[in-house]
XYZ file of C-alpha atoms in Angstrom:
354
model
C 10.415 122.723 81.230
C 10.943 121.545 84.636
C 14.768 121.629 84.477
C 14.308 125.450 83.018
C 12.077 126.477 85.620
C 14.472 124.844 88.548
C 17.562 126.528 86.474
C 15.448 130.476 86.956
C 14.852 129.766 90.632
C 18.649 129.721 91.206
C 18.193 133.496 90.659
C 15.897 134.219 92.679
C 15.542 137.691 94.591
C 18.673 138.224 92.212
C 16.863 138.954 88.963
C 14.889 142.122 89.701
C 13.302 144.142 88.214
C 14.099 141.313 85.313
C 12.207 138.124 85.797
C 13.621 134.761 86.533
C 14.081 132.127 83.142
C 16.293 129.282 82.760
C 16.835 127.426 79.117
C 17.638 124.303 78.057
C 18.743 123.535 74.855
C 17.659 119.887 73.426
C 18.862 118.025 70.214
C 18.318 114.637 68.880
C 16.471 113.901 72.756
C 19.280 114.828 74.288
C 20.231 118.039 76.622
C 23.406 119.840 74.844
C 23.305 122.902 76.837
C 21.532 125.098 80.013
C 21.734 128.468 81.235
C 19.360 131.193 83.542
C 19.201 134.587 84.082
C 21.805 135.157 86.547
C 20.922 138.867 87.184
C 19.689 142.456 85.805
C 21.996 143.624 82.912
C 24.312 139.883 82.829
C 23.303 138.288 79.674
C 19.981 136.625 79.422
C 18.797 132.929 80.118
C 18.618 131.901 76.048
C 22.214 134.114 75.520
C 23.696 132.099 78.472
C 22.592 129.034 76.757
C 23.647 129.378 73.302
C 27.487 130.523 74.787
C 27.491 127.099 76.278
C 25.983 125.436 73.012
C 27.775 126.645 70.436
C 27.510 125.643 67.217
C 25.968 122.707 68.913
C 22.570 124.929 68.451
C 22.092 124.574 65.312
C 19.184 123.010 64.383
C 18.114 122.109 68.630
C 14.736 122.900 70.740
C 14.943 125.397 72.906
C 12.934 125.315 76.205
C 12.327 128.065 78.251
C 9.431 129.545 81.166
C 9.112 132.573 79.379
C 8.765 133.891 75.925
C 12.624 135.510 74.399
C 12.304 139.439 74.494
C 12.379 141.180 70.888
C 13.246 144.711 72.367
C 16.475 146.197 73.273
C 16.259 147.022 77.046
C 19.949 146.337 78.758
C 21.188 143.589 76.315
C 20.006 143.024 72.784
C 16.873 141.640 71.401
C 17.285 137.129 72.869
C 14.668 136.206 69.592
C 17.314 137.443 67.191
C 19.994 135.890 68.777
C 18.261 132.782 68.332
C 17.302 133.102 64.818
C 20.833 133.871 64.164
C 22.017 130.646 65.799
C 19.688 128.490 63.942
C 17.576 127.055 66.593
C 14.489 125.268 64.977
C 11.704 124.937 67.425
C 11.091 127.348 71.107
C 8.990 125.492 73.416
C 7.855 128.087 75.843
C 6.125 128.431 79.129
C 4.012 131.080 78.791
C 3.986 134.833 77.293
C 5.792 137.546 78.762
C 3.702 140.046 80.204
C 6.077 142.859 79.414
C 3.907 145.108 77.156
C 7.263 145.624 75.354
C 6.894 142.098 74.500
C 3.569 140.499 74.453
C 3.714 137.995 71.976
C 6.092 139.946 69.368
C 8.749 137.131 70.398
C 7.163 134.700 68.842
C 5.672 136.367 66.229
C 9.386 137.570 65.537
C 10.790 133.520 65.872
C 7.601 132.774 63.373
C 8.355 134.659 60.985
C 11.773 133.431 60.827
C 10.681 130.472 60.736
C 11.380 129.132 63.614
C 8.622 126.649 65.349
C 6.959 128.101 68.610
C 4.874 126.460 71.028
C 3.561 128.225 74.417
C 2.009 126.603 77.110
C 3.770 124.125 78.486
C 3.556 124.753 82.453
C 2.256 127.851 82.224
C 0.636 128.082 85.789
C 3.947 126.671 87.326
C 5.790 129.495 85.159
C 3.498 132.148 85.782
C 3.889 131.290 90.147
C 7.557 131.260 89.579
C 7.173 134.729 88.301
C 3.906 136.188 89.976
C 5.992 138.829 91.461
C 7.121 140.440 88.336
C 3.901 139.889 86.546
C 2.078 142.246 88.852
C 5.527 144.488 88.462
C 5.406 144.570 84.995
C 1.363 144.979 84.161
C 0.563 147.230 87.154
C 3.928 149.245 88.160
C 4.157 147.837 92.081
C 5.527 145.189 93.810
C 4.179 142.215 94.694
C 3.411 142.120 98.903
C 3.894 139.136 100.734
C 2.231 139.433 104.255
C 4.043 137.406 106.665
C 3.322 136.213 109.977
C 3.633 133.851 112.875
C 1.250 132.511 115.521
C 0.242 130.242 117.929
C -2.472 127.612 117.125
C -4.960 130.472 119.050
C -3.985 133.689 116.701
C -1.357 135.266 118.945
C 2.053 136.280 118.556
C 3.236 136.814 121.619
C 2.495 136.399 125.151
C 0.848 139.913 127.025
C 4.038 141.244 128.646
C 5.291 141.055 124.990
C 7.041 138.343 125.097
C 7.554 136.128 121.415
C 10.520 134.023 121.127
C 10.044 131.751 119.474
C 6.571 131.257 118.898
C 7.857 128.832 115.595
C 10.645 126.304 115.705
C 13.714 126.319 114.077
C 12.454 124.950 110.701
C 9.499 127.523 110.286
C 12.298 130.416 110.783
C 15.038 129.400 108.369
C 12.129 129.179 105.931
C 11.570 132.878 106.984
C 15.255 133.498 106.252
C 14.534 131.950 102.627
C 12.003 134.325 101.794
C 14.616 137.193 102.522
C 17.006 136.006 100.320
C 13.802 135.832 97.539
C 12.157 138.922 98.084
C 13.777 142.236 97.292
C 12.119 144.251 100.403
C 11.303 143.898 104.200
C 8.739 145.824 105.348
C 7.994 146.203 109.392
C 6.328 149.377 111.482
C 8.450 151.003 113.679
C 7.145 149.647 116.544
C 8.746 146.240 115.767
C 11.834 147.787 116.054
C 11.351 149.532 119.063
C 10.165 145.936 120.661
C 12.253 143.462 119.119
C 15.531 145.519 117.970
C 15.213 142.726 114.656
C 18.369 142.695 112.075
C 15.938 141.201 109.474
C 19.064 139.621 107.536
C 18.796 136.805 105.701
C 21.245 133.987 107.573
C 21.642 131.087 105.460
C 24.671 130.004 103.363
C 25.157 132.238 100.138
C 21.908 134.250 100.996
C 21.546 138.077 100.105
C 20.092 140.399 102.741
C 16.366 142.145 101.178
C 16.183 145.934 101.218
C 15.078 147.105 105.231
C 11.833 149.616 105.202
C 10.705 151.066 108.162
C 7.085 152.506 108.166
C 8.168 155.341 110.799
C 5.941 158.356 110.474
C 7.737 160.426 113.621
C 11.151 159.255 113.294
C 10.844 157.723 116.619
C 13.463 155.030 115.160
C 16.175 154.524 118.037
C 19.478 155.510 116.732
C 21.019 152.533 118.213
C 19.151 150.006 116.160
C 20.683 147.178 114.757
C 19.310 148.116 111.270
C 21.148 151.202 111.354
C 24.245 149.934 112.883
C 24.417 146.462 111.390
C 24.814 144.863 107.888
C 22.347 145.850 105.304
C 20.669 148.868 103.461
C 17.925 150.468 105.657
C 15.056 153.004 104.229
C 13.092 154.719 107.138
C 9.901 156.056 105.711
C 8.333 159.056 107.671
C 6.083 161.986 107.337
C 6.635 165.421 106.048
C 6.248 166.791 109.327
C 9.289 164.049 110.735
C 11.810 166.067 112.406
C 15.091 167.152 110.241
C 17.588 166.691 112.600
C 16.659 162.919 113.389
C 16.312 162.570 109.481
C 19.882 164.143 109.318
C 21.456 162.085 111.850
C 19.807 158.659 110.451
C 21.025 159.949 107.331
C 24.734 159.825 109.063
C 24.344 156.635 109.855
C 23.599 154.983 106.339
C 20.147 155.218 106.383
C 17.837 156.413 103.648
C 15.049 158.325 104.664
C 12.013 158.940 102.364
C 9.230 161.552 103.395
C 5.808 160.317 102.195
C 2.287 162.341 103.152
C 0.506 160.402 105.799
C -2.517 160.854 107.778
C -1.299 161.518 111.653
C 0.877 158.185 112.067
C -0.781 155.777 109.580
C 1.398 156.082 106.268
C -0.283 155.468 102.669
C 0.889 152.223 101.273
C -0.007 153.223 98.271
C 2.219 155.540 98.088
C 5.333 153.736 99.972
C 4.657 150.826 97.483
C 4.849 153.344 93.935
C 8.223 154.890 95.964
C 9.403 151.396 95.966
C 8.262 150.192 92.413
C 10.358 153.136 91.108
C 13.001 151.912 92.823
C 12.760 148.819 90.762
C 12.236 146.476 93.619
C 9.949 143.746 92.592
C 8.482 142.009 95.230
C 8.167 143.062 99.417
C 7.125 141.201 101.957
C 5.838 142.418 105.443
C 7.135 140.950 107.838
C 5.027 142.862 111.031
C 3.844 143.657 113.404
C -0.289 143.118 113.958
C -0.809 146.878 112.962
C 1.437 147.295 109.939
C 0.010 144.406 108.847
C -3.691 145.483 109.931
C -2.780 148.639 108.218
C -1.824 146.877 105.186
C -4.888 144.372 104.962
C -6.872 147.012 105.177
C -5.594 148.861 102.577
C -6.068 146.140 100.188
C -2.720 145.720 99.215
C -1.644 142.498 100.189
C -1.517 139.740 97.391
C -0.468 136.706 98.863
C -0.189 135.116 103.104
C 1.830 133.422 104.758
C 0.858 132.483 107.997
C 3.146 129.900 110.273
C 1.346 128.470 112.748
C 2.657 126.746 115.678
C 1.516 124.022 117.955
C 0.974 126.260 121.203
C -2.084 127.967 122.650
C -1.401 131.168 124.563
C -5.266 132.457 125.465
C -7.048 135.421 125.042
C -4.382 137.419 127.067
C -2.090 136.907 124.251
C -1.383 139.705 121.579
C -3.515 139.352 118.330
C -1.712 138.404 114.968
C -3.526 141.639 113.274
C -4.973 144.580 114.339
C -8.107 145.584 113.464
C -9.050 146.162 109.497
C -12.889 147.046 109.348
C -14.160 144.106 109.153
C -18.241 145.023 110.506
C -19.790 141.644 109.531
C -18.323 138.461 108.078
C -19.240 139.295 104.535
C -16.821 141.365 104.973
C -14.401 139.901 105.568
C -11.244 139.104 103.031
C -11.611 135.701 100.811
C -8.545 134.017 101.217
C -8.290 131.641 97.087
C -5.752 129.257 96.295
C -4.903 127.814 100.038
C -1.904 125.688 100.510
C -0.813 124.270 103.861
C 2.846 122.359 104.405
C 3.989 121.182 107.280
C 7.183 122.462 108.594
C 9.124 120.221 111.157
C 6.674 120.886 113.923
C 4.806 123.930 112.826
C 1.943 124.740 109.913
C 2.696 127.238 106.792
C -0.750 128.219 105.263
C -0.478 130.329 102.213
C -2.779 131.671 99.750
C -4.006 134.624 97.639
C -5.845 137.554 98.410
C -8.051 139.317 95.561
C -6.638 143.132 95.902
């Protein structure tokens, strides 16, 4: 199970809105073939692994993170591919969540026969895959809130000046997460500050979707996400002016209007506007009031918060802006805390209860 979960993370941010699975194949305790999902529409993880079996998987275990569809969606149904190729036992990871699904995989390989066991791994399986859990069972992405700080809570100095506040480490692990997650989400006031590309720049990487929460259009046309690598979505208001729209449109740019309330835009709504565009998973990536905005509005599942080791003061600029918190019982629980160290710097993440 470990080698098919590590096979489905080679996928990753690749996948959507399909989840990530890897398969290995096993006969006589010995591994005769692998394969993963490579991407939405390519054949699936157990199709990829019988090709590379053969004949050879006849009569083998198959193990796999997640239980073989039984529907016809963009390929056929994987549990009759695997009854046809005579594989005796599935070990899987867990259920799939799809309601399409649900258990009618197995109950499919059972009746065939076939030996089924689910299980193994399953919280390991079911982190691997949180993002299109949430996808599948609720119809939005999963939100990642990102952020960096010093030691004190600020994120840059008061003139406004940030780099870096992390070392080098802490921001290629940034650059991982874009090439994971299929959206970056900042306010427009980011890019009016820091002019960011927000490109993922390691080897083989893929760049994440670019959405700007920009309720006036006040976007400068000579940003590097308009000019520069990358698909760009500028999100603004109904009242946004046409002829900026127009000319962003000119430049590449795709520009949704959403109903807002003055400049604060519904996330809500952005995030439906983005599950029907079958992205999976977003993560925000700033600044303090976009992602004051979005703690607020309760739509943040999971943190991550670098932390370097630098104090700035009270003069410094706040990692959030404010989001209602009256007393402490209000404020937000943060479950399931993890904290790695990161050449020099701290990476705490965790879960929020939305």
């Amino acid at each position: 199970m470990r080698m098919a979960l590590h096979l489905a993370e080679k996928a990753s941010g690749r996948t959507s809105p399909n989840p990530m699975v890897g398969a290995v194949l096993v006969r006589s305790g010995k591994v005769i073939a692998s394969g993963y999902h490579r991407r939405a529409g390519g054949d699936h993880a157990e199709i990829d692994a019988l090709k590379r079996a053969g004949r050879k998987a006849r009569g083998a275990t198959l193990y796999l993170n997640l239980e073989p569809c039984s529907h016809y969606g963009r390929t056929p149904p994987c549990a009759d591919a695997l009854i046809a190729a005579k594989i005796k036992r599935v070990v899987a990871g867990m259920a799939d969540p799809n309601p399409l699904v649900s258990g009618r995989g197995f109950r499919c390989l059972r009746q065939a026969g076939v030996q089924v066991h689910s299980g193994v791994m399953e919280a390991e399986c079911r982190k691997l895959n949180e993002a299109f859990i949430k996808y599948i069972t609720r119809g939005l992405p999963f939100v990642l809130l990102k952020a960096a700080a010093s030691l004190d809570g600020k994120t840059a100095t008061a003139n406004g000046s940030s780099r870096w506040v992390t070392g080098r480490a802490a921001r290629r692990r940034v650059h991982e997460l874009r090439n994971r997650y299929d959206a970056v989400v900042v306010g427009v006031g980011t890019v009016i500050a820091d002019n960011p590309q927000l490109t993922c720049r390691i080897p083989g990487g893929r760049n994440p979707v670019r959405i700007v929460l920009d309720p006036r259009l006040r976007i400068p046309l000579t940003s590097r996400m308009l000019t520069e690598q990358g698909s760009t979505i500028v999100v603004a208001n109904l009242g946004a002016p046409q002829r900026k729209a127009a000319r962003l449109e000119r430049l590449g740019a795709e520009v949704w209007r959403i109903p807002s309330r003055r400049d604060e835009m519904s996330f809500a709504a952005v995030l439906k506007k983005i599950a029907e565009r079958e992205m999976v998973s977003v993560m925000i990536e700033g600044g303090a009031i976009t992602a004051g905005l979005a703690l607020a509005a309760k739509v943040v599942d999971k943190i991550a918060f670098f932390y370097a080791p630098k104090i700035v003061g009270g003069d410094g600029l706040p990692i959030l802006s404010e989001i209602g918190t009256k007393d402490m019982s209000q404020s937000r629980p943060v479950k399931r805390v993890e904290v790695e160290r990161i050449g020099d710097d701290i990476l705490l993440t965790g879960y929020l209860g939305n």
